[in-house]
Amino acid sequence: MDYPKSVTSAGLVNGQFVDENPVAGTPGSLIPATWGNAVTQEIVNTITAAGLMPSENQTDQLSLAIKELAKLDPQQNFPVQVYRKNLLINGNFDIWQRGTANLGPYTGAYIADRFRCDWNGSAGVNISRQNFALGQTEVPNEPRYFMRWQQITAGVGASVHKISQAIESVRTLAGRAATLTFWAKADTARQINVTIAQYFGAGGSVDTVTPVGSFQLKTSWSRYSATIQVPSLAGKSLGSSGNDFLRLSFDLPMNVLQVIDLAQVQLEEGRVSTPFELRSPGDELMMCQRYYEKTYSQDVPPGTVTGPYGALISTVKQGQTGFASQPLAQWTFKVEKRGTPSLSLYTTTSKGVAGQWRSGSDDMSSANARALGVSTRGVWVDNSDVGLIAQSYYIHVTADAEL
């Protein structure tokens, strides 16, 4: 809304209304009907948006409407932006616990935390963390990283080229409007398709897949946005395995050589795209660790030979004397896992047997290292049946509770 500056007959002075001045002989400004109606309609729209009925005789309705619209609603129905949270974890690509690149062009799965990369048709793809230059202005908020999908082998007959994230609970956004926003670019003009899938868990209803939109990527960073109505769950049944989710998927072109970059991905409730929600790397890491955690330092890929630093440690005090001769250590998770995780064991040095306890002197490897008593809170790691000499022993572990 603005003053009727384009209506010259309104008689504005310095862009504003003025009164008639009989002494100076200057007329007062006029109020055009279109402008007066527009002002009134602005106020009426605000009143009705607050659930009130406009009344000619009530002069406090605008203030009542503003107070109503500004209320904090425990149901988060309105205003959504007051509670705005990015439902995606690691949408800024800050966390890469599994390493900053995939293990090889034919190895997909999770690379950047919470984002799964899948492809087939004998395609070869390098997934990697890329750095934004300090002070760049193409993508706002001074992000540190973005994800790159670099296809180096086109492949033949592929049916899946996908970057996706599963959001815990199929109830997420069910029956509500949501808005997706992301930044992307490609090596040339390329079309990607985005979908939302509701997965009801093993034994539940068949998946519901809903298109979000098709987007034509450019060779420079651009912001893309689309609003979707997520289907209701009415008439659906939930599986009993506790692994239901809402999956956001970026479906990429298949059987072509290509480079696609992705940054600042946000999925939020409501029909309005808001600025990207910036969470601290520490908060983002804790959210990621609900699904994946390791004993290695954050940027060290599991399986890397790092020595005993950060590993679980157990001191065998009595060699070859039964239970007391076995390494045993408790690993309490920093963040309770979504479900009971799968455990992987890694040796600390290049010597000995992979996935076994290794002595501090690096001259002794266990034979039967195992995860024992796994729960959502932690795990014991011990060694069964084989006695070891008295010494300190080390082992690295990862816990995976991804959907």
mmCIF file of C-alpha atoms in Angstrom:
data_model
loop_
_atom_site.group_PDB
_atom_site.id
_atom_site.type_symbol
_atom_site.label_atom_id
_atom_site.label_comp_id
_atom_site.label_asym_id
_atom_site.label_seq_id
_atom_site.Cartn_x
_atom_site.Cartn_y
_atom_site.Cartn_z
ATOM 1 C CA MET A 1 0.000 0.000 0.000
ATOM 2 C CA ASP A 2 1.249 3.499 -0.792
ATOM 3 C CA TYR A 3 0.064 7.052 -1.445
ATOM 4 C CA PRO A 4 -1.713 7.480 -4.821
ATOM 5 C CA LYS A 5 1.387 9.034 -6.403
ATOM 6 C CA SER A 6 0.427 7.931 -9.894
ATOM 7 C CA VAL A 7 -2.886 9.863 -9.741
ATOM 8 C CA THR A 8 -1.905 13.447 -10.549
ATOM 9 C CA SER A 9 -5.397 14.779 -9.808
ATOM 10 C CA ALA A 10 -5.041 13.686 -6.184
ATOM 11 C CA GLY A 11 -3.021 16.860 -5.550
ATOM 12 C CA LEU A 12 -0.287 15.398 -3.353
ATOM 13 C CA VAL A 13 2.442 17.734 -2.122
ATOM 14 C CA ASN A 14 5.862 16.138 -1.579
ATOM 15 C CA GLY A 15 4.094 12.790 -1.967
ATOM 16 C CA GLN A 16 1.592 13.376 0.864
ATOM 17 C CA PHE A 17 -1.954 14.695 1.363
ATOM 18 C CA VAL A 18 -2.386 18.395 2.292
ATOM 19 C CA ASP A 19 -5.340 20.481 3.546
ATOM 20 C CA GLU A 20 -6.910 23.341 1.602
ATOM 21 C CA ASN A 21 -5.234 26.698 2.349
ATOM 22 C CA PRO A 22 -7.761 29.524 1.766
ATOM 23 C CA VAL A 23 -5.172 32.214 2.578
ATOM 24 C CA ALA A 24 -2.729 30.970 -0.019
ATOM 25 C CA GLY A 25 -5.524 29.947 -2.370
ATOM 26 C CA THR A 26 -4.263 26.361 -2.713
ATOM 27 C CA PRO A 27 -6.754 23.474 -2.883
ATOM 28 C CA GLY A 28 -6.647 20.465 -0.627
ATOM 29 C CA SER A 29 -5.749 17.017 -1.855
ATOM 30 C CA LEU A 30 -8.383 14.598 -3.138
ATOM 31 C CA ILE A 31 -8.716 10.960 -2.162
ATOM 32 C CA PRO A 32 -9.322 8.837 -5.291
ATOM 33 C CA ALA A 33 -11.984 6.175 -4.881
ATOM 34 C CA THR A 34 -9.595 3.420 -5.932
ATOM 35 C CA TRP A 35 -7.091 4.442 -3.272
ATOM 36 C CA GLY A 36 -9.718 4.800 -0.540
ATOM 37 C CA ASN A 37 -11.136 1.374 -1.394
ATOM 38 C CA ALA A 38 -7.662 -0.166 -1.401
ATOM 39 C CA VAL A 39 -6.880 1.200 2.063
ATOM 40 C CA THR A 40 -10.175 -0.081 3.396
ATOM 41 C CA GLN A 41 -9.638 -3.481 1.795
ATOM 42 C CA GLU A 42 -6.173 -3.780 3.345
ATOM 43 C CA ILE A 43 -7.714 -3.279 6.791
ATOM 44 C CA VAL A 44 -10.659 -5.602 6.081
ATOM 45 C CA ASN A 45 -8.278 -8.342 4.897
ATOM 46 C CA THR A 46 -6.296 -8.072 8.125
ATOM 47 C CA ILE A 47 -9.468 -8.254 10.231
ATOM 48 C CA THR A 48 -10.829 -11.306 8.403
ATOM 49 C CA ALA A 49 -7.430 -13.057 8.466
ATOM 50 C CA ALA A 50 -7.633 -12.869 12.258
ATOM 51 C CA GLY A 51 -11.029 -14.586 12.194
ATOM 52 C CA LEU A 52 -13.040 -11.444 13.012
ATOM 53 C CA MET A 53 -16.132 -10.111 11.261
ATOM 54 C CA PRO A 54 -15.602 -6.553 9.921
ATOM 55 C CA SER A 55 -18.027 -4.035 11.507
ATOM 56 C CA GLU A 56 -18.672 -0.442 10.436
ATOM 57 C CA ASN A 57 -19.336 0.690 14.010
ATOM 58 C CA GLN A 58 -16.314 -0.881 15.709
ATOM 59 C CA THR A 59 -13.122 1.180 15.641
ATOM 60 C CA ASP A 60 -10.680 -1.141 17.428
ATOM 61 C CA GLN A 61 -10.834 -4.138 15.100
ATOM 62 C CA LEU A 62 -7.465 -3.510 13.442
ATOM 63 C CA SER A 63 -5.637 -3.526 16.768
ATOM 64 C CA LEU A 64 -7.562 -6.635 17.857
ATOM 65 C CA ALA A 65 -6.648 -8.344 14.607
ATOM 66 C CA ILE A 66 -2.941 -7.547 14.997
ATOM 67 C CA LYS A 67 -2.960 -8.936 18.540
ATOM 68 C CA GLU A 68 -4.738 -12.082 17.375
ATOM 69 C CA LEU A 69 -2.370 -12.673 14.475
ATOM 70 C CA ALA A 70 0.671 -12.207 16.720
ATOM 71 C CA LYS A 71 -0.436 -14.801 19.291
ATOM 72 C CA LEU A 72 1.741 -17.864 19.868
ATOM 73 C CA ASP A 73 -0.448 -20.831 18.962
ATOM 74 C CA PRO A 74 0.534 -24.056 20.787
ATOM 75 C CA GLN A 75 -0.768 -26.010 17.791
ATOM 76 C CA GLN A 76 1.549 -24.026 15.533
ATOM 77 C CA ASN A 77 -1.279 -23.478 13.084
ATOM 78 C CA PHE A 78 -0.710 -19.718 12.852
ATOM 79 C CA PRO A 79 1.466 -17.880 12.414
ATOM 80 C CA VAL A 80 3.732 -20.617 11.126
ATOM 81 C CA GLN A 81 6.732 -18.308 10.774
ATOM 82 C CA VAL A 82 6.864 -17.773 14.539
ATOM 83 C CA TYR A 83 7.818 -21.439 14.929
ATOM 84 C CA ARG A 84 9.658 -21.801 11.661
ATOM 85 C CA LYS A 85 12.100 -24.659 11.709
ATOM 86 C CA ASN A 86 13.860 -26.329 8.821
ATOM 87 C CA LEU A 87 12.579 -29.890 8.974
ATOM 88 C CA LEU A 88 15.665 -31.077 7.129
ATOM 89 C CA ILE A 89 18.813 -31.776 9.131
ATOM 90 C CA ASN A 90 22.153 -30.520 7.816
ATOM 91 C CA GLY A 91 20.492 -28.489 5.064
ATOM 92 C CA ASN A 92 23.548 -26.227 5.103
ATOM 93 C CA PHE A 93 25.867 -29.213 4.483
ATOM 94 C CA ASP A 94 28.055 -28.410 7.495
ATOM 95 C CA ILE A 95 28.354 -31.990 8.803
ATOM 96 C CA TRP A 96 30.172 -34.805 6.950
ATOM 97 C CA GLN A 97 30.885 -37.499 9.572
ATOM 98 C CA ARG A 98 31.469 -40.236 6.986
ATOM 99 C CA GLY A 99 34.072 -38.166 5.148
ATOM 100 C CA THR A 100 34.023 -35.349 2.622
ATOM 101 C CA ALA A 101 33.757 -37.637 -0.431
ATOM 102 C CA ASN A 102 32.310 -41.040 -1.275
ATOM 103 C CA LEU A 103 34.656 -44.028 -1.203
ATOM 104 C CA GLY A 104 34.599 -44.381 -4.993
ATOM 105 C CA PRO A 105 32.524 -43.547 -8.071
ATOM 106 C CA TYR A 106 30.436 -46.704 -7.667
ATOM 107 C CA THR A 107 29.779 -46.287 -3.945
ATOM 108 C CA GLY A 108 26.786 -44.232 -2.852
ATOM 109 C CA ALA A 109 24.672 -44.226 0.329
ATOM 110 C CA TYR A 110 25.179 -41.473 2.938
ATOM 111 C CA ILE A 111 28.018 -39.000 2.444
ATOM 112 C CA ALA A 112 26.953 -35.596 3.798
ATOM 113 C CA ASP A 113 25.049 -36.399 6.980
ATOM 114 C CA ARG A 114 21.346 -37.218 6.543
ATOM 115 C CA PHE A 115 21.541 -36.896 2.736
ATOM 116 C CA ARG A 116 21.543 -40.210 0.902
ATOM 117 C CA CYS A 117 22.896 -40.466 -2.655
ATOM 118 C CA ASP A 118 21.801 -43.380 -4.847
ATOM 119 C CA TRP A 119 22.371 -44.276 -8.486
ATOM 120 C CA ASN A 120 22.413 -47.307 -10.754
ATOM 121 C CA GLY A 121 22.847 -48.221 -14.424
ATOM 122 C CA SER A 122 26.620 -48.636 -13.893
ATOM 123 C CA ALA A 123 26.952 -44.879 -13.461
ATOM 124 C CA GLY A 124 30.077 -43.496 -11.833
ATOM 125 C CA VAL A 125 29.545 -40.522 -9.517
ATOM 126 C CA ASN A 126 31.864 -38.538 -7.289
ATOM 127 C CA ILE A 127 30.047 -36.964 -4.340
ATOM 128 C CA SER A 128 32.097 -34.319 -2.548
ATOM 129 C CA ARG A 129 32.063 -31.408 -0.157
ATOM 130 C CA GLN A 130 32.934 -28.146 -1.893
ATOM 131 C CA ASN A 131 33.939 -24.847 -0.290
ATOM 132 C CA PHE A 132 32.288 -21.490 -0.839
ATOM 133 C CA ALA A 133 34.796 -18.675 -1.212
ATOM 134 C CA LEU A 134 34.826 -16.213 1.667
ATOM 135 C CA GLY A 135 32.792 -13.139 0.842
ATOM 136 C CA GLN A 136 30.996 -14.650 -2.145
ATOM 137 C CA THR A 137 27.619 -13.016 -2.745
ATOM 138 C CA GLU A 138 25.829 -15.539 -4.978
ATOM 139 C CA VAL A 139 24.377 -17.551 -2.084
ATOM 140 C CA PRO A 140 23.418 -15.565 1.037
ATOM 141 C CA ASN A 141 24.272 -16.162 4.710
ATOM 142 C CA GLU A 142 27.978 -16.843 4.032
ATOM 143 C CA PRO A 143 27.631 -20.665 3.894
ATOM 144 C CA ARG A 144 30.814 -22.725 4.233
ATOM 145 C CA TYR A 145 30.030 -25.739 2.056
ATOM 146 C CA PHE A 146 27.862 -27.186 -0.669
ATOM 147 C CA MET A 147 27.373 -30.705 -2.039
ATOM 148 C CA ARG A 148 28.584 -31.618 -5.506
ATOM 149 C CA TRP A 149 27.253 -34.507 -7.618
ATOM 150 C CA GLN A 150 29.826 -35.044 -10.382
ATOM 151 C CA GLN A 151 28.928 -37.839 -12.736
ATOM 152 C CA ILE A 152 32.027 -39.177 -14.461
ATOM 153 C CA THR A 153 30.463 -42.279 -16.030
ATOM 154 C CA ALA A 154 27.116 -41.816 -17.753
ATOM 155 C CA GLY A 155 25.887 -45.367 -17.288
ATOM 156 C CA VAL A 156 23.142 -47.082 -19.271
ATOM 157 C CA GLY A 157 19.513 -47.804 -18.432
ATOM 158 C CA ALA A 158 19.554 -46.171 -15.010
ATOM 159 C CA SER A 159 16.317 -45.907 -13.036
ATOM 160 C CA VAL A 160 17.602 -44.071 -9.959
ATOM 161 C CA HIS A 161 19.736 -40.953 -9.653
ATOM 162 C CA LYS A 162 18.659 -39.461 -6.366
ATOM 163 C CA ILE A 163 19.685 -37.219 -3.486
ATOM 164 C CA SER A 164 17.238 -37.631 -0.628
ATOM 165 C CA GLN A 165 16.612 -37.187 3.066
ATOM 166 C CA ALA A 166 14.227 -39.183 5.228
ATOM 167 C CA ILE A 167 12.499 -37.100 7.893
ATOM 168 C CA GLU A 168 11.549 -39.125 10.930
ATOM 169 C CA SER A 169 7.795 -39.951 11.253
ATOM 170 C CA VAL A 170 5.311 -40.109 8.387
ATOM 171 C CA ARG A 171 3.118 -37.781 10.461
ATOM 172 C CA THR A 172 5.481 -34.920 9.574
ATOM 173 C CA LEU A 173 3.524 -32.219 7.679
ATOM 174 C CA ALA A 174 0.669 -34.665 6.983
ATOM 175 C CA GLY A 175 -2.371 -32.790 5.642
ATOM 176 C CA ARG A 176 -0.534 -29.461 5.699
ATOM 177 C CA ALA A 177 1.067 -27.105 3.234
ATOM 178 C CA ALA A 178 4.854 -26.987 3.069
ATOM 179 C CA THR A 179 7.416 -24.994 1.125
ATOM 180 C CA LEU A 180 10.720 -26.245 -0.232
ATOM 181 C CA THR A 181 13.541 -23.804 -0.940
ATOM 182 C CA PHE A 182 17.041 -24.601 -2.177
ATOM 183 C CA TRP A 183 19.998 -23.147 -4.051
ATOM 184 C CA ALA A 184 21.490 -25.030 -6.984
ATOM 185 C CA LYS A 185 23.509 -24.797 -10.182
ATOM 186 C CA ALA A 186 24.682 -27.174 -12.894
ATOM 187 C CA ASP A 187 27.341 -27.482 -15.562
ATOM 188 C CA THR A 188 24.676 -26.692 -18.173
ATOM 189 C CA ALA A 189 20.902 -26.226 -18.182
ATOM 190 C CA ARG A 190 19.477 -29.318 -16.497
ATOM 191 C CA GLN A 191 16.065 -30.287 -15.200
ATOM 192 C CA ILE A 192 15.646 -31.954 -11.836
ATOM 193 C CA ASN A 193 12.415 -33.224 -10.321
ATOM 194 C CA VAL A 194 11.558 -33.125 -6.627
ATOM 195 C CA THR A 195 9.071 -35.365 -4.826
ATOM 196 C CA ILE A 196 7.748 -35.981 -1.329
ATOM 197 C CA ALA A 197 7.133 -39.611 -0.342
ATOM 198 C CA GLN A 198 5.243 -40.850 2.705
ATOM 199 C CA TYR A 199 6.600 -44.204 3.849
ATOM 200 C CA PHE A 200 4.452 -46.008 6.419
ATOM 201 C CA GLY A 201 6.983 -48.569 7.578
ATOM 202 C CA ALA A 202 7.185 -52.332 7.148
ATOM 203 C CA GLY A 203 3.677 -53.780 7.156
ATOM 204 C CA GLY A 204 2.033 -50.372 6.671
ATOM 205 C CA SER A 205 0.234 -48.801 3.735
ATOM 206 C CA VAL A 206 1.829 -48.488 0.310
ATOM 207 C CA ASP A 207 4.052 -45.411 -0.142
ATOM 208 C CA THR A 208 2.397 -42.194 -1.267
ATOM 209 C CA VAL A 209 4.567 -40.167 -3.666
ATOM 210 C CA THR A 210 3.621 -36.550 -4.422
ATOM 211 C CA PRO A 211 5.426 -34.307 -6.951
ATOM 212 C CA VAL A 212 6.802 -31.057 -5.552
ATOM 213 C CA GLY A 213 7.935 -29.594 -8.872
ATOM 214 C CA SER A 214 10.327 -29.619 -11.800
ATOM 215 C CA PHE A 215 13.174 -27.119 -11.794
ATOM 216 C CA GLN A 216 15.396 -25.944 -14.623
ATOM 217 C CA LEU A 217 18.871 -25.430 -13.187
ATOM 218 C CA LYS A 218 21.157 -22.729 -14.538
ATOM 219 C CA THR A 219 24.933 -22.516 -14.717
ATOM 220 C CA SER A 220 24.997 -19.931 -11.904
ATOM 221 C CA TRP A 221 23.678 -20.230 -8.376
ATOM 222 C CA SER A 222 19.924 -19.615 -8.284
ATOM 223 C CA ARG A 223 17.263 -19.929 -5.617
ATOM 224 C CA TYR A 224 14.349 -22.282 -6.286
ATOM 225 C CA SER A 225 11.126 -22.625 -4.335
ATOM 226 C CA ALA A 226 7.838 -24.531 -4.513
ATOM 227 C CA THR A 227 4.849 -25.092 -2.249
ATOM 228 C CA ILE A 228 3.163 -28.457 -1.834
ATOM 229 C CA GLN A 229 0.089 -29.799 -0.067
ATOM 230 C CA VAL A 230 1.251 -32.915 1.767
ATOM 231 C CA PRO A 231 -1.464 -35.610 1.658
ATOM 232 C CA SER A 232 -3.497 -36.497 4.725
ATOM 233 C CA LEU A 233 -2.939 -39.828 6.459
ATOM 234 C CA ALA A 234 -6.670 -40.573 6.625
ATOM 235 C CA GLY A 235 -7.346 -44.191 5.708
ATOM 236 C CA LYS A 236 -3.670 -45.187 5.964
ATOM 237 C CA SER A 237 -2.144 -47.740 8.311
ATOM 238 C CA LEU A 238 1.189 -47.560 10.080
ATOM 239 C CA GLY A 239 3.700 -50.399 10.192
ATOM 240 C CA SER A 240 4.939 -51.757 13.504
ATOM 241 C CA SER A 241 8.681 -51.410 12.900
ATOM 242 C CA GLY A 242 8.963 -47.735 13.935
ATOM 243 C CA ASN A 243 10.786 -46.763 10.743
ATOM 244 C CA ASP A 244 8.108 -44.645 9.035
ATOM 245 C CA PHE A 245 9.210 -41.342 7.502
ATOM 246 C CA LEU A 246 8.618 -38.516 5.054
ATOM 247 C CA ARG A 247 11.251 -38.512 2.295
ATOM 248 C CA LEU A 248 12.260 -35.487 0.229
ATOM 249 C CA SER A 249 13.963 -36.543 -3.013
ATOM 250 C CA PHE A 250 15.867 -34.696 -5.727
ATOM 251 C CA ASP A 251 15.674 -36.860 -8.870
ATOM 252 C CA LEU A 252 18.527 -36.025 -11.239
ATOM 253 C CA PRO A 253 18.976 -36.652 -14.989
ATOM 254 C CA MET A 254 20.123 -40.183 -15.798
ATOM 255 C CA ASN A 255 22.675 -41.650 -18.195
ATOM 256 C CA VAL A 256 24.497 -38.353 -18.777
ATOM 257 C CA LEU A 257 27.745 -36.784 -17.643
ATOM 258 C CA GLN A 258 26.832 -33.889 -15.376
ATOM 259 C CA VAL A 259 27.780 -31.695 -12.439
ATOM 260 C CA ILE A 260 25.047 -30.552 -10.059
ATOM 261 C CA ASP A 261 25.682 -28.457 -6.957
ATOM 262 C CA LEU A 262 23.234 -28.132 -4.074
ATOM 263 C CA ALA A 263 23.213 -25.738 -1.099
ATOM 264 C CA GLN A 264 20.957 -24.430 1.685
ATOM 265 C CA VAL A 265 18.036 -26.851 1.374
ATOM 266 C CA GLN A 266 15.028 -25.984 3.528
ATOM 267 C CA LEU A 267 11.631 -27.639 3.969
ATOM 268 C CA GLU A 268 9.247 -25.682 6.168
ATOM 269 C CA GLU A 269 5.604 -25.668 7.091
ATOM 270 C CA GLY A 270 3.418 -23.077 5.400
ATOM 271 C CA ARG A 271 2.953 -21.510 2.003
ATOM 272 C CA VAL A 272 5.592 -18.806 2.401
ATOM 273 C CA SER A 273 9.289 -19.299 1.731
ATOM 274 C CA THR A 274 11.281 -17.686 4.547
ATOM 275 C CA PRO A 275 15.039 -17.021 4.841
ATOM 276 C CA PHE A 276 17.190 -20.085 5.406
ATOM 277 C CA GLU A 277 17.328 -21.067 9.073
ATOM 278 C CA LEU A 278 20.895 -20.918 10.336
ATOM 279 C CA ARG A 279 21.682 -23.336 13.151
ATOM 280 C CA SER A 280 25.097 -23.590 14.745
ATOM 281 C CA PRO A 281 27.362 -26.454 13.567
ATOM 282 C CA GLY A 282 27.281 -27.808 17.122
ATOM 283 C CA ASP A 283 23.489 -28.006 17.176
ATOM 284 C CA GLU A 284 23.440 -29.507 13.691
ATOM 285 C CA LEU A 285 26.005 -32.143 14.697
ATOM 286 C CA MET A 286 23.892 -33.241 17.662
ATOM 287 C CA MET A 287 20.856 -33.581 15.416
ATOM 288 C CA CYS A 288 22.886 -35.700 12.999
ATOM 289 C CA GLN A 289 24.200 -37.873 15.827
ATOM 290 C CA ARG A 290 20.689 -39.083 16.586
ATOM 291 C CA TYR A 291 21.166 -41.123 13.400
ATOM 292 C CA TYR A 292 24.924 -41.643 13.162
ATOM 293 C CA GLU A 293 27.838 -41.352 15.557
ATOM 294 C CA LYS A 294 31.464 -42.447 15.628
ATOM 295 C CA THR A 295 34.520 -42.478 17.867
ATOM 296 C CA TYR A 296 36.621 -40.731 15.207
ATOM 297 C CA SER A 297 37.016 -36.957 15.004
ATOM 298 C CA GLN A 298 34.246 -35.298 13.027
ATOM 299 C CA ASP A 299 36.063 -34.947 9.674
ATOM 300 C CA VAL A 300 37.906 -38.290 9.816
ATOM 301 C CA PRO A 301 36.249 -40.986 7.658
ATOM 302 C CA PRO A 302 35.610 -44.279 9.477
ATOM 303 C CA GLY A 303 38.289 -46.821 8.678
ATOM 304 C CA THR A 304 41.059 -44.227 8.534
ATOM 305 C CA VAL A 305 44.232 -45.307 10.332
ATOM 306 C CA THR A 306 44.541 -42.714 13.101
ATOM 307 C CA GLY A 307 46.141 -44.628 15.918
ATOM 308 C CA PRO A 308 44.494 -44.832 19.345
ATOM 309 C CA TYR A 309 43.400 -41.187 19.503
ATOM 310 C CA GLY A 310 39.692 -40.923 20.285
ATOM 311 C CA ALA A 311 39.210 -44.701 20.183
ATOM 312 C CA LEU A 312 37.675 -46.846 22.905
ATOM 313 C CA ILE A 313 40.317 -48.049 25.354
ATOM 314 C CA SER A 314 40.417 -51.130 27.542
ATOM 315 C CA THR A 315 43.237 -52.275 29.814
ATOM 316 C CA VAL A 316 43.709 -56.009 30.225
ATOM 317 C CA LYS A 317 45.213 -56.496 33.672
ATOM 318 C CA GLN A 318 45.561 -60.266 33.732
ATOM 319 C CA GLY A 319 46.642 -62.040 30.566
ATOM 320 C CA GLN A 320 45.367 -65.546 29.689
ATOM 321 C CA THR A 321 43.124 -65.861 32.772
ATOM 322 C CA GLY A 322 39.602 -66.029 31.363
ATOM 323 C CA PHE A 323 37.231 -63.074 31.435
ATOM 324 C CA ALA A 324 39.804 -60.720 32.956
ATOM 325 C CA SER A 325 42.004 -61.256 29.903
ATOM 326 C CA GLN A 326 39.447 -59.822 27.474
ATOM 327 C CA PRO A 327 39.272 -56.140 26.418
ATOM 328 C CA LEU A 328 35.960 -54.619 27.494
ATOM 329 C CA ALA A 329 34.800 -50.998 27.129
ATOM 330 C CA GLN A 330 31.505 -49.163 27.322
ATOM 331 C CA TRP A 331 30.645 -46.582 24.667
ATOM 332 C CA THR A 332 27.920 -44.219 25.859
ATOM 333 C CA PHE A 333 26.503 -42.307 22.918
ATOM 334 C CA LYS A 334 26.617 -38.511 22.978
ATOM 335 C CA VAL A 335 23.048 -38.474 21.624
ATOM 336 C CA GLU A 336 20.452 -41.195 22.099
ATOM 337 C CA LYS A 337 19.801 -42.904 18.792
ATOM 338 C CA ARG A 338 16.529 -42.985 16.877
ATOM 339 C CA GLY A 339 16.510 -46.762 17.189
ATOM 340 C CA THR A 340 18.902 -49.553 18.026
ATOM 341 C CA PRO A 341 21.895 -48.866 15.752
ATOM 342 C CA SER A 342 24.045 -51.216 13.747
ATOM 343 C CA LEU A 343 27.679 -51.216 14.885
ATOM 344 C CA SER A 344 30.857 -51.387 12.818
ATOM 345 C CA LEU A 345 34.304 -51.985 14.346
ATOM 346 C CA TYR A 346 37.583 -50.612 12.975
ATOM 347 C CA THR A 347 41.174 -51.276 13.952
ATOM 348 C CA THR A 348 43.301 -48.318 14.997
ATOM 349 C CA THR A 349 46.405 -49.158 12.957
ATOM 350 C CA SER A 350 47.311 -50.719 9.644
ATOM 351 C CA LYS A 351 48.651 -53.825 11.353
ATOM 352 C CA GLY A 352 46.708 -56.832 12.534
ATOM 353 C CA VAL A 353 43.149 -57.790 11.683
ATOM 354 C CA ALA A 354 40.633 -55.179 10.515
ATOM 355 C CA GLY A 355 37.901 -54.495 13.048
ATOM 356 C CA GLN A 356 39.770 -55.954 16.035
ATOM 357 C CA TRP A 357 41.185 -54.546 19.244
ATOM 358 C CA ARG A 358 44.787 -53.435 18.769
ATOM 359 C CA SER A 359 47.346 -53.175 21.532
ATOM 360 C CA GLY A 360 48.998 -49.887 22.414
ATOM 361 C CA SER A 361 52.381 -51.371 21.553
ATOM 362 C CA ASP A 362 50.894 -52.240 18.128
ATOM 363 C CA ASP A 363 52.124 -55.826 18.312
ATOM 364 C CA MET A 364 48.920 -57.622 19.362
ATOM 365 C CA SER A 365 45.492 -57.921 17.690
ATOM 366 C CA SER A 366 42.432 -59.582 19.169
ATOM 367 C CA ALA A 367 40.533 -62.251 17.244
ATOM 368 C CA ASN A 368 36.870 -61.921 18.237
ATOM 369 C CA ALA A 369 36.018 -58.275 18.867
ATOM 370 C CA ARG A 370 32.239 -57.745 19.034
ATOM 371 C CA ALA A 371 29.503 -55.312 19.955
ATOM 372 C CA LEU A 372 27.620 -56.475 23.016
ATOM 373 C CA GLY A 373 24.345 -55.260 24.501
ATOM 374 C CA VAL A 374 23.577 -52.616 21.887
ATOM 375 C CA SER A 375 20.867 -50.100 22.864
ATOM 376 C CA THR A 376 19.790 -46.617 21.816
ATOM 377 C CA ARG A 377 21.952 -45.211 24.646
ATOM 378 C CA GLY A 378 25.203 -47.061 24.098
ATOM 379 C CA VAL A 379 27.031 -50.363 23.658
ATOM 380 C CA TRP A 380 29.668 -52.566 25.230
ATOM 381 C CA VAL A 381 32.539 -53.656 22.986
ATOM 382 C CA ASP A 382 34.430 -56.718 24.158
ATOM 383 C CA ASN A 383 36.397 -59.681 22.837
ATOM 384 C CA SER A 384 35.191 -63.253 23.170
ATOM 385 C CA ASP A 385 37.051 -66.497 23.787
ATOM 386 C CA VAL A 386 40.650 -65.509 23.119
ATOM 387 C CA GLY A 387 42.882 -64.414 25.969
ATOM 388 C CA LEU A 388 45.251 -61.505 25.434
ATOM 389 C CA ILE A 389 48.414 -60.449 27.197
ATOM 390 C CA ALA A 390 48.184 -57.716 29.831
ATOM 391 C CA GLN A 391 48.242 -54.389 27.995
ATOM 392 C CA SER A 392 46.016 -51.505 26.880
ATOM 393 C CA TYR A 393 43.899 -52.105 23.759
ATOM 394 C CA TYR A 394 42.106 -49.737 21.382
ATOM 395 C CA ILE A 395 39.299 -49.941 18.841
ATOM 396 C CA HIS A 396 37.159 -47.508 16.802
ATOM 397 C CA VAL A 397 33.391 -47.890 16.414
ATOM 398 C CA THR A 398 30.523 -46.359 14.445
ATOM 399 C CA ALA A 399 26.805 -46.528 15.289
ATOM 400 C CA ASP A 400 24.287 -46.223 12.437
ATOM 401 C CA ALA A 401 20.567 -45.681 13.137
ATOM 402 C CA GLU A 402 19.600 -44.099 9.804
ATOM 403 C CA LEU A 403 16.103 -44.604 8.443
#
